[in-house]
XYZ file of C-alpha atoms in Angstrom:
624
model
C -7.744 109.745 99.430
C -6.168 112.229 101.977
C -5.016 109.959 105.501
C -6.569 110.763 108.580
C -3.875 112.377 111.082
C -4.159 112.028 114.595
C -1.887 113.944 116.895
C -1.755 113.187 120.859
C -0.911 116.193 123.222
C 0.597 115.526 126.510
C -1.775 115.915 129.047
C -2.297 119.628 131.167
C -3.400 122.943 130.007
C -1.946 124.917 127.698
C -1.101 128.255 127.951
C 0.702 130.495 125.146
C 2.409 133.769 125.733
C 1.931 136.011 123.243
C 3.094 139.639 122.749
C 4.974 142.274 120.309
C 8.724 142.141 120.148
C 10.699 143.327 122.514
C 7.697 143.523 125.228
C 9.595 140.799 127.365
C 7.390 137.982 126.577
C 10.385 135.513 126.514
C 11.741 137.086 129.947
C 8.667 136.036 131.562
C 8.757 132.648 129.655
C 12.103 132.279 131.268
C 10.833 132.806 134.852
C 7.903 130.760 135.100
C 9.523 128.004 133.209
C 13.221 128.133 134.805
C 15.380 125.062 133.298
C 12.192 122.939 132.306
C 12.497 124.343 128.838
C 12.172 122.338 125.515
C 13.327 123.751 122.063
C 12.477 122.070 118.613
C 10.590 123.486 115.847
C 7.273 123.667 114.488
C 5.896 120.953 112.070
C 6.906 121.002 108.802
C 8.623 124.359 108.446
C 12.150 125.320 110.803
C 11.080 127.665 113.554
C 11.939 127.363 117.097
C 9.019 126.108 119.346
C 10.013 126.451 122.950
C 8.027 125.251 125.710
C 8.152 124.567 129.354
C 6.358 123.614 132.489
C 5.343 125.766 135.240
C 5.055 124.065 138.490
C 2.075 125.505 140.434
C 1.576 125.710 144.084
C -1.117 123.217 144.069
C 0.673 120.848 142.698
C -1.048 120.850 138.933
C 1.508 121.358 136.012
C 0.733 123.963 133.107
C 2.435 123.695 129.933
C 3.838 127.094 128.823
C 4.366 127.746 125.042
C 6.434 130.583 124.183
C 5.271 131.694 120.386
C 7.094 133.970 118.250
C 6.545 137.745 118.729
C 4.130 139.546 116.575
C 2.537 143.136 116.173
C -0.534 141.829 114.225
C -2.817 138.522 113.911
C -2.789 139.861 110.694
C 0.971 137.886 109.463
C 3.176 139.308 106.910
C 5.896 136.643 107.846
C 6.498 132.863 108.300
C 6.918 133.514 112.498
C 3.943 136.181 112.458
C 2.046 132.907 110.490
C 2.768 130.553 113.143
C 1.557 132.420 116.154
C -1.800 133.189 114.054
C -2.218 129.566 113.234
C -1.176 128.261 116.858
C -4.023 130.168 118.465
C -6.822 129.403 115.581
C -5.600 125.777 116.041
C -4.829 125.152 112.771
C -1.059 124.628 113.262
C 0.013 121.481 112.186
C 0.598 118.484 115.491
C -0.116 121.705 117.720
C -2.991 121.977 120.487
C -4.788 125.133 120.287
C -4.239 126.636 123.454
C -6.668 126.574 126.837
C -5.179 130.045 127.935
C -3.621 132.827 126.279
C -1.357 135.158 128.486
C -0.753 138.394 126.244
C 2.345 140.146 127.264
C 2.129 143.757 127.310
C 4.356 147.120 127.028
C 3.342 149.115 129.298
C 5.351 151.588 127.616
C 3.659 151.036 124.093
C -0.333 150.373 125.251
C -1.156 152.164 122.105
C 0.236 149.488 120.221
C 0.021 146.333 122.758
C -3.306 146.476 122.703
C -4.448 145.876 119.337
C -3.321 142.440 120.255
C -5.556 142.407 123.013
C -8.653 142.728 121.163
C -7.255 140.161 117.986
C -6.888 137.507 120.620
C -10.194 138.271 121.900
C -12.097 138.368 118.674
C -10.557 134.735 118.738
C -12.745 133.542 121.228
C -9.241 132.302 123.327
C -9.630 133.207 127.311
C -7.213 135.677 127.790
C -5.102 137.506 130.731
C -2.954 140.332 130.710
C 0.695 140.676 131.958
C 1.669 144.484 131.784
C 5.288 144.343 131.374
C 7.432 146.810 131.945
C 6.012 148.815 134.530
C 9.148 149.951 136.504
C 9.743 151.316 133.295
C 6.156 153.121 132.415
C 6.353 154.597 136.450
C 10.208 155.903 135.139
C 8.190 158.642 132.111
C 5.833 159.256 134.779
C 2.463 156.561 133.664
C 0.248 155.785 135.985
C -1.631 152.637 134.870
C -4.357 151.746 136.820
C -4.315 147.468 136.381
C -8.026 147.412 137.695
C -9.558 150.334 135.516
C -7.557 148.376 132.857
C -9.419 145.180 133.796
C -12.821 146.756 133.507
C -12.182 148.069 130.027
C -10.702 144.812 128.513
C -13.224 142.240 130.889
C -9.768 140.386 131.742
C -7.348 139.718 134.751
C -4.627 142.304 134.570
C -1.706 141.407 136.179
C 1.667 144.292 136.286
C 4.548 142.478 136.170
C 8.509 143.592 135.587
C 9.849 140.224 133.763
C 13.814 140.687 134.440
C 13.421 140.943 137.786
C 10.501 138.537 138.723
C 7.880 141.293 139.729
C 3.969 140.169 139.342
C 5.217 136.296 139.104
C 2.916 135.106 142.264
C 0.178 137.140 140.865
C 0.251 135.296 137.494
C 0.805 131.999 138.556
C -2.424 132.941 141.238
C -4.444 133.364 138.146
C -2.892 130.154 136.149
C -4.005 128.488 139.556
C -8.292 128.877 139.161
C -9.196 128.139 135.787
C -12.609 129.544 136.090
C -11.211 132.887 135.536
C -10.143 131.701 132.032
C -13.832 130.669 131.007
C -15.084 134.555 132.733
C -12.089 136.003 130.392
C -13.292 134.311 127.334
C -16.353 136.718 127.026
C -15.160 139.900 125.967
C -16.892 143.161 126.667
C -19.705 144.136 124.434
C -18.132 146.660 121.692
C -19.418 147.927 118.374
C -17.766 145.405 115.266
C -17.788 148.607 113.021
C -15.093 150.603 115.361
C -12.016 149.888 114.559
C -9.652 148.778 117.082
C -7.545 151.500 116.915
C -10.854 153.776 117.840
C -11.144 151.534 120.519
C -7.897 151.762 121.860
C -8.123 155.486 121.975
C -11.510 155.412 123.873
C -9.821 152.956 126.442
C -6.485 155.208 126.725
C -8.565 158.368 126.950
C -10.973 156.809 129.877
C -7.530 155.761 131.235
C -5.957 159.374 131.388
C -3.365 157.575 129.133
C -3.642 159.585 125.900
C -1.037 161.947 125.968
C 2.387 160.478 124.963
C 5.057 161.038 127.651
C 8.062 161.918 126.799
C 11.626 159.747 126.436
C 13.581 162.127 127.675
C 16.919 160.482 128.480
C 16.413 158.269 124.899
C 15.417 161.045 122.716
C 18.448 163.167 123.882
C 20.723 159.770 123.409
C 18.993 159.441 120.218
C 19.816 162.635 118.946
C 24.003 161.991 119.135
C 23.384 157.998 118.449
C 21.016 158.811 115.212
C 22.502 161.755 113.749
C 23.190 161.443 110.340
C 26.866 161.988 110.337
C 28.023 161.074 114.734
C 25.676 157.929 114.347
C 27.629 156.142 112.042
C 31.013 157.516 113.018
C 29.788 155.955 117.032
C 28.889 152.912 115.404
C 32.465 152.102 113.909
C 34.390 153.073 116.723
C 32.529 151.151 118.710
C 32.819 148.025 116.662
C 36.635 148.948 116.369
C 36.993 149.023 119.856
C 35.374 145.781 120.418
C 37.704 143.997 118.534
C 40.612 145.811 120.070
C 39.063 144.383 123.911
C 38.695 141.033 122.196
C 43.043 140.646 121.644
C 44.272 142.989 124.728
C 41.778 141.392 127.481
C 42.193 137.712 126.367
C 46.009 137.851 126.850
C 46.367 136.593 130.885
C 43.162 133.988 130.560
C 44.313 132.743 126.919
C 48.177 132.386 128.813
C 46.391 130.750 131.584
C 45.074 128.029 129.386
C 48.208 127.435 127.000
C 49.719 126.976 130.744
C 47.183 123.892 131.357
C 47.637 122.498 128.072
C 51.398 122.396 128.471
C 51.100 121.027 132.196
C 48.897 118.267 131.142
C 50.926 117.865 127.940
C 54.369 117.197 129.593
C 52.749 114.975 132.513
C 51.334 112.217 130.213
C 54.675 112.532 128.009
C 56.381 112.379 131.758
C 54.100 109.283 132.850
C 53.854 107.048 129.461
C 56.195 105.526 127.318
C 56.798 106.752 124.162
C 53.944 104.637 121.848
C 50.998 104.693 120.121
C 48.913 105.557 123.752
C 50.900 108.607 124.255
C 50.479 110.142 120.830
C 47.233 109.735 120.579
C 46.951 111.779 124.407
C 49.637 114.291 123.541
C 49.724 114.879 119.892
C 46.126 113.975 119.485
C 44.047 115.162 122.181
C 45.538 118.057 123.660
C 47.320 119.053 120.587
C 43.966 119.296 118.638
C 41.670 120.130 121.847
C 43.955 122.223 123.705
C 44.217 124.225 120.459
C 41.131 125.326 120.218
C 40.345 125.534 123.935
C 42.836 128.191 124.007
C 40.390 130.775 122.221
C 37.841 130.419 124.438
C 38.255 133.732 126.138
C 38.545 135.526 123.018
C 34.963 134.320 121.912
C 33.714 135.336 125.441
C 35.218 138.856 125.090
C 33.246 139.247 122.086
C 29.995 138.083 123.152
C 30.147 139.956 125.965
C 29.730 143.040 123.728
C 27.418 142.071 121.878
C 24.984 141.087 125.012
C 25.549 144.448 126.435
C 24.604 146.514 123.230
C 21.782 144.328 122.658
C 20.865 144.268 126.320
C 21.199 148.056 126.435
C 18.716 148.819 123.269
C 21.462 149.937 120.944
C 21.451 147.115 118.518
C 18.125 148.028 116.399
C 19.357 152.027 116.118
C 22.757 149.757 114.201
C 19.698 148.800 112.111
C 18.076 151.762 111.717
C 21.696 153.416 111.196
C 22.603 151.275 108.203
C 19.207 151.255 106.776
C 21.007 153.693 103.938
C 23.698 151.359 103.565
C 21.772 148.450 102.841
C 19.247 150.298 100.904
C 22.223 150.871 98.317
C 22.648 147.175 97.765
C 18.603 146.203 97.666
C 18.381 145.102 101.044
C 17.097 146.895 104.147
C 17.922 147.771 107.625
C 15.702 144.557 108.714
C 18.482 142.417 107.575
C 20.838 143.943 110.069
C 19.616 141.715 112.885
C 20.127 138.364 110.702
C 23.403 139.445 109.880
C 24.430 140.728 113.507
C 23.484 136.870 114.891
C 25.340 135.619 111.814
C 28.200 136.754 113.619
C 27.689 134.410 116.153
C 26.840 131.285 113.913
C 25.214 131.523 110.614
C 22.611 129.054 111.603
C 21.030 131.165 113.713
C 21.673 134.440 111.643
C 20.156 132.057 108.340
C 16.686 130.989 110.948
C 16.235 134.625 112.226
C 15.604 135.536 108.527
C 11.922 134.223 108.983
C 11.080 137.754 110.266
C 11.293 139.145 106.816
C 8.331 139.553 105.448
C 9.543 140.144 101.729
C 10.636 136.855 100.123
C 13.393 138.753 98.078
C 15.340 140.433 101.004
C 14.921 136.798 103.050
C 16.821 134.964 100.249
C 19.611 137.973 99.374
C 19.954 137.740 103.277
C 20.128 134.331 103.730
C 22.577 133.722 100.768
C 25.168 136.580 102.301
C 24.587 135.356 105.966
C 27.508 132.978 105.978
C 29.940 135.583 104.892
C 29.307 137.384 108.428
C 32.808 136.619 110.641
C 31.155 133.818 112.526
C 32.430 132.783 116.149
C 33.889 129.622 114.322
C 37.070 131.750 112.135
C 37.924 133.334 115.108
C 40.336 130.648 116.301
C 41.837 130.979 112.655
C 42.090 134.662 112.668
C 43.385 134.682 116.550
C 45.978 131.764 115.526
C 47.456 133.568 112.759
C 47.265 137.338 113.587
C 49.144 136.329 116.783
C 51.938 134.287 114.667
C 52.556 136.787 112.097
C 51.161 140.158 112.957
C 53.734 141.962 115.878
C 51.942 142.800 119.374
C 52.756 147.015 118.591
C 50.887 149.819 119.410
C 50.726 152.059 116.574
C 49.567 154.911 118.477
C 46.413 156.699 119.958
C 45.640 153.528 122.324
C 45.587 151.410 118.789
C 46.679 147.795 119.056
C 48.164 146.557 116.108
C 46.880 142.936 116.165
C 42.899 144.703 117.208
C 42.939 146.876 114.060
C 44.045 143.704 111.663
C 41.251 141.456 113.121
C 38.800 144.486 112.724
C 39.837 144.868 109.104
C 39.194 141.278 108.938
C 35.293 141.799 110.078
C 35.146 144.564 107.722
C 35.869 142.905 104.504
C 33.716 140.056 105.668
C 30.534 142.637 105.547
C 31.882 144.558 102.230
C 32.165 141.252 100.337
C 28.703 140.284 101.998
C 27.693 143.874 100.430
C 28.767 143.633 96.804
C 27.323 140.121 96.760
C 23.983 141.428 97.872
C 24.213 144.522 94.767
C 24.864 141.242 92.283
C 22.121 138.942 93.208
C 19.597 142.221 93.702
C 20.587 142.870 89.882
C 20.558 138.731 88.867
C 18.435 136.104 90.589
C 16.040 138.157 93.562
C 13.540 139.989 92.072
C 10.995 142.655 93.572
C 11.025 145.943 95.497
C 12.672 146.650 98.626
C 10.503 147.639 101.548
C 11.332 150.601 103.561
C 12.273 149.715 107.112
C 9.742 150.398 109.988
C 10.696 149.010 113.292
C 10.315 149.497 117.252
C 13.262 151.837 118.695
C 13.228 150.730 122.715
C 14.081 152.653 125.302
C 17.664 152.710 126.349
C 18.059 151.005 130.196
C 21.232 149.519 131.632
C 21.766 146.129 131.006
C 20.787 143.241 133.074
C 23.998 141.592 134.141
C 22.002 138.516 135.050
C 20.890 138.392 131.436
C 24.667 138.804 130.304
C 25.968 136.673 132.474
C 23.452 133.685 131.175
C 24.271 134.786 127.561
C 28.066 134.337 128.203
C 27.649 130.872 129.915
C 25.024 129.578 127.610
C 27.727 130.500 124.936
C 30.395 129.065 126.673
C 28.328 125.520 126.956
C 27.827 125.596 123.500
C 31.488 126.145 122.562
C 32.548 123.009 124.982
C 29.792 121.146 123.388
C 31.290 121.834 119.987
C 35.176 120.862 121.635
C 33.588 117.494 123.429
C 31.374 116.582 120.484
C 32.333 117.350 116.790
C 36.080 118.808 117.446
C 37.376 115.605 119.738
C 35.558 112.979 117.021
C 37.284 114.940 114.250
C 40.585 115.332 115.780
C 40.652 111.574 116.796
C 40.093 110.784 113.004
C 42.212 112.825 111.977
C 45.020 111.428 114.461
C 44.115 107.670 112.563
C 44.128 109.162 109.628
C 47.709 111.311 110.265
C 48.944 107.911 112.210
C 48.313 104.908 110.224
C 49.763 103.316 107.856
C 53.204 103.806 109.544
C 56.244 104.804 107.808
C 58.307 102.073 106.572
C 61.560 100.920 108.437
C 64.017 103.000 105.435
C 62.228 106.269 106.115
C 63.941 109.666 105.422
C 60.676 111.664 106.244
C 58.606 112.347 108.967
C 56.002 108.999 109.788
C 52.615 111.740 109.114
C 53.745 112.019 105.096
C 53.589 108.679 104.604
C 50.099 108.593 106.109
C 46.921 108.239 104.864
C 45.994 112.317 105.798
C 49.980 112.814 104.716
C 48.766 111.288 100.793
C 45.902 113.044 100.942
C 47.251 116.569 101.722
C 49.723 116.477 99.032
C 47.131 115.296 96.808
C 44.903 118.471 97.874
C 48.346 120.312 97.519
C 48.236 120.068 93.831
C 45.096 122.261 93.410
C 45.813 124.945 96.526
C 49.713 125.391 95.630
C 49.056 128.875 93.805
C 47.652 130.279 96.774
C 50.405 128.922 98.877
C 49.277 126.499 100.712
C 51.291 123.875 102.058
C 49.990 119.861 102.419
C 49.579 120.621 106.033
C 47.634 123.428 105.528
C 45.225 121.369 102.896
C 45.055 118.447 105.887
C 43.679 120.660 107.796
C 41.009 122.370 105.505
C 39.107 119.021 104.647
C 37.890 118.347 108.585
C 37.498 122.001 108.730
C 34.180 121.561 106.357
C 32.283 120.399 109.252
C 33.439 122.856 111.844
C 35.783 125.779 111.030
C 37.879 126.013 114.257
C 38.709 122.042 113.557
C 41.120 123.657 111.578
C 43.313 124.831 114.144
C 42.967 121.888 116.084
C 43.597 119.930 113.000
C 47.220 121.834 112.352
C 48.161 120.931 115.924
C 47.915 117.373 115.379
C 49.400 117.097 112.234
C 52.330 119.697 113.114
C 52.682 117.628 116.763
C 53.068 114.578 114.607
C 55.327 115.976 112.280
C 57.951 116.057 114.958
C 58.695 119.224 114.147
C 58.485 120.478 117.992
C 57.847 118.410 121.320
C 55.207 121.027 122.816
C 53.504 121.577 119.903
C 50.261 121.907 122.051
C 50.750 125.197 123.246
C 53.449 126.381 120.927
C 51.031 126.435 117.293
C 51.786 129.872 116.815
C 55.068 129.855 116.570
C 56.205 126.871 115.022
C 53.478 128.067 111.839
C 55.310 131.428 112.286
C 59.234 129.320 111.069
C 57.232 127.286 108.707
C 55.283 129.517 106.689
C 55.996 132.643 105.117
C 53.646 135.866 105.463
C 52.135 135.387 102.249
C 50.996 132.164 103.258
C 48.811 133.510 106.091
C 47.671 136.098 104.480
C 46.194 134.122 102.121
C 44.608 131.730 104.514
C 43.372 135.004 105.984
C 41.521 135.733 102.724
C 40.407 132.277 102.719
C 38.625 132.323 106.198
C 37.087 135.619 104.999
C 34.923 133.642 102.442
C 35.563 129.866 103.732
C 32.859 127.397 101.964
C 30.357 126.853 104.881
C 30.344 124.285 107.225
C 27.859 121.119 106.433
C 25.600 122.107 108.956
C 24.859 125.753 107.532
C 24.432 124.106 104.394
C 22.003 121.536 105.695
C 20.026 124.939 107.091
C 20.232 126.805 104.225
C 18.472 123.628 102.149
C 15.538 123.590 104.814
C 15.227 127.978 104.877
C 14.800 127.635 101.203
C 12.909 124.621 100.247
C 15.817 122.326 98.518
C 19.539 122.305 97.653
C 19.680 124.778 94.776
C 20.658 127.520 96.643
C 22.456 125.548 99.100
C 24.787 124.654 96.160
C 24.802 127.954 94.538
C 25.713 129.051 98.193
C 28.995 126.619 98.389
C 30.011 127.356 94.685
C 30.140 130.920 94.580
C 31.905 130.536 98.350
C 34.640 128.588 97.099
C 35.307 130.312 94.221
C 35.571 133.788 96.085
C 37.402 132.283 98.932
C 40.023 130.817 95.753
C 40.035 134.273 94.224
C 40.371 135.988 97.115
C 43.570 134.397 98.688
C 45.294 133.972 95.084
C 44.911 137.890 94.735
C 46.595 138.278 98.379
C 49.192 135.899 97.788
C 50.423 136.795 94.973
C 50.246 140.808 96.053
C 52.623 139.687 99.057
C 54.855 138.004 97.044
C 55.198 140.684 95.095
C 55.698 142.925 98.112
C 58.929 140.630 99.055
C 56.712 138.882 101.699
C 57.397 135.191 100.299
């Protein structure tokens, strides 16, 4: 016999926001919630739920549910699912809600609309925010809210999200509830029209049947999406990105090795030498400072990134290697995944839910990790700067940029040929062709960039204060005790418990020229990548093999390894195993560990391959 289930709500009304992607239903989400936001997920299945509170005047508190974008009530996908089942209220622990606000394009009513009249066929009460009307005026629609109103028998509201435009008005009609219950009853129509009739009759009574043109976007559009310039754009501008990301982090990165070395030689200056000060200075800012240092670098990219997405340019990437991925079974809806992959697989693994073919989510998912993730960038920034010269090799080309770029690149052609071998193996079915939403290009919102870059930044200095400093203090026990005994030749850390066990580990990673600090370092770097780096300061600080090692990494790994040795570490980072928590996501995304294991094996054994085949290439080049 099935248990009865009783879920308890908080108290308030409940309003959901509800709209097609990109109409900026998350913007407005964002200003009438402010900071009052929570994030979890839905019950029983990983997608982000975020809610918040909205304050109003009167002193009454609405609860403000932010559900995943959709085109249809119709779903094809698990986020399309959840939004249908949130406002039929048969979501699982989820109150169906007591308003829905449906966030519209004025740009797009064609399109917005439909979602209009699903909501209404729903029963829900329902308001209108026309978003985007700065941008409608811009092509030259006139919208008339009221006439609007009349035809749809709900509040209309025009609102511009980003820059807080219409906010009193909504919150006036979130105020007086009994314009809910009047928006509940829709207007009379016939059930045997079909709503896209319907939306023509309302456009045409509107005046707002003729398309207007994009003129700026569609003469962008026709350099940006030209089958030859388009991709050609695309690569220079990635190239030029990670060019900015080594020649603009040099004075802030300097700035911060400066700190590290300041603090470094004051507690070496104000302690005696002992088990206190090596755990500060060896320990701490050794392993800390380390990875503090590539802060900027991070930043730099980001910063890209938010400005491409912010400007509209991101889903014509898509659209641009649509082809590409179409060769390997996948399609240009995978782009997007893969493009947040580069941030943190996590994320790029989640946003697979908007896939609506179960064969292109898994391929997708299983090459996510392989994206150049935020985490190898302290690797890649460590080592490029210790063995690859600062030179400019002509045409504005920085040597050190056009390494790290190749870097990214073989990242997404290993990701690639993966893809062609599981399309041909384990995922079965037919690709779909791509059909997305191309916005129109606008400048991007530095307010929006400037939260992305911070929001990143917090979550970075989370990462330092939380995972990195428990895993470099273990690592400092492990690298300090037991202690050498009182006839020792050898520095203290080899006869250490990390010292045994890197040696051990030495064994199996000698043939791709790894050293025992190098395989120290490795084994905390399965929970976090850039542990790594903090890891080889601690262990090289307590090696004694320089005072400063806190701010002086790079070139003590430049005496003690040779170039073959980073190269192949290099090819490692290119296909590292994933960190436990990607795993962990990858286990939920697909239902149980199989493919999280498949995942790790096929991972390590590339990543093996991989830097065995460099190594022993730059040996034979007389790099040893």
């Amino acid at each position: 016999m099935k248990e009865a289930v009783i879920h308890l709500h908080p108290p308030g009304r409940l309003a959901a926001l509800v709209g097609n992607p990109n109409a900026g239903k998350t913007a407005l989400f964002n200003r009438l919630t402010g900071s009052s936001q929570k994030v979890a997920n839905y019950a029983g299945v990983t997608i982000e739920r975020k809610e918040g509170r909205l304050a109003l005047a009167s002193g009454k508190t609405v609860r403000v549910l932010d559900l995943p974008g959709t085109y249809s009530l119709h779903p094809r996908s698990p986020d399309e699912r959840i939004t249908c089942d949130v406002l039929l209220g048969t979501a699982q622990g989820e109150k169906r809600p007591d308003l829905v606000v449906c966030v519209l394009d004025a740009t797009n009513l064609r399109r917005s609309l439909r979602l209009v009249l699903g909501v209404q066929r729903m029963g829900l009460p329902c308001v209108v925010a026309l978003n985007m009307a700065d941008l409608a005026a811009q092509r030259g629609l006139r919208i008339d809210a009221q006439a609007l109103s009349r035809e749809l028998g709900v509040p209309v509201v025009t609102t511009v999200a980003v820059e807080g435009n219409g906010d009193a008005a909504l919150r006036d009609l979130l105020e007086r509830p009994e314009v809910w219950t009047q928006a509940a009853a829709p207007v009379a129509r016939n059930d045997d029209v079909p709503d896209h009739e319907v939306v023509r009759g309302i456009l045409e009574r509107l005046g707002l049947d003729t398309a207007a043109p994009h003129l700026a976007s569609d003469r962008i559009d026709r350099v940006v999406l030209h089958p030859v310039l388009g991709p050609v754009l695309l690569a220079v501008l990635l190239f030029l990105v990670f060019q900015a990301v080594f020649a603009w982090a040099e004075v802030p990165k300097g700035v911060i090795e400066g700190a590290a070395g300041w603090i470094s030689d004051g507690i070496t200056a104000a302690l005696p030498d002992g088990l206190l000060r090596s755990f500060l200075v060896d320990g701490l800012v050794a392993g800390v400072g380390g990875v503090l240092v590539f802060l900027p670098q991070i930043l730099i990219l980001f910063f890209f990134i938010l400005v491409l997405e912010e400007s509209g340019y991101l889903p014509r990437a898509a659209f641009l290697l649509d082809r590409l991925m179409g060769g390997v079974g996948l399609s240009g809806r995978s782009f997007i995944p893969l493009l947040s992959s580069f941030a943190c697989a996590i994320p790029g693994i989640m946003a697979t839910r908007t896939i609506s073919n179960p064969r292109d989510r898994l391929v997708t998912i299983m090459i996510a990790p392989m994206m150049t993730c935020s985490a190898r960038l302290p690797v890649y920034a460590l080592l490029i700067g210790a063995f690859i010269p600062h030179r400019d090799i002509g045409a504005g080309i920085e040597l050190q940029g056009l390494v790290l770029f190749v870097l990214y690149v073989a990242g997404i052609v290993g990701s690639l040929a993966v893809a062609w071998i599981l399309k041909r193996t384990t995922a079965k079915g037919l690709p779909r062709p791509l059909m997305m939403e191309l916005p129109t290009y606008h400048w991007p919102h530095w307010r929006n960039v400037a939260l992305g870059l911070w929001q990143r930044a917090v979550i970075f200095l989370r990462r330092v204060g939380g995972i990195i400093l428990v895993l470099t203090i273990a690592l400092w026990v492990l690298a300090t005790f037991p202690g050498a005994p009182a006839d020792a030749t050898r520095p203290a850390i080899e006869y250490s418990f990390a010292g045994m066990l890197g040696k051990g580990l030495a064994v199996l990673l000698a043939p791709i020229g790894f050293n025992w600090q190098i395989s120290i370092a490795l084994v905390p770097g399965l929970a976090a990548r850039e542990v790594a780096v903090s890891s080889l300061g601690t262990v090289y600080a307590l090696s004694g093999v320089k005072d400063n090692a806190a701010q002086a990494l790079g070139p003590i790994i430049a005496q003690s390894w040779s170039l073959a040795t980073a190269l192949s570490l290099l090819a490692w980072y290119v296909f590292a195993p994933q960190c436990l928590s990607t795993l962990a996501t990858v286990k939920r995304e697909t239902g149980g560990w199989k493919w999280a294991l498949v995942m790790a094996g096929y991972l390590f054994a590339l990543a093996y391959v991989a830097s065995f085949a460099t190594y022993r290439i730059a040996l034979a080049l007389g790099w040893g």
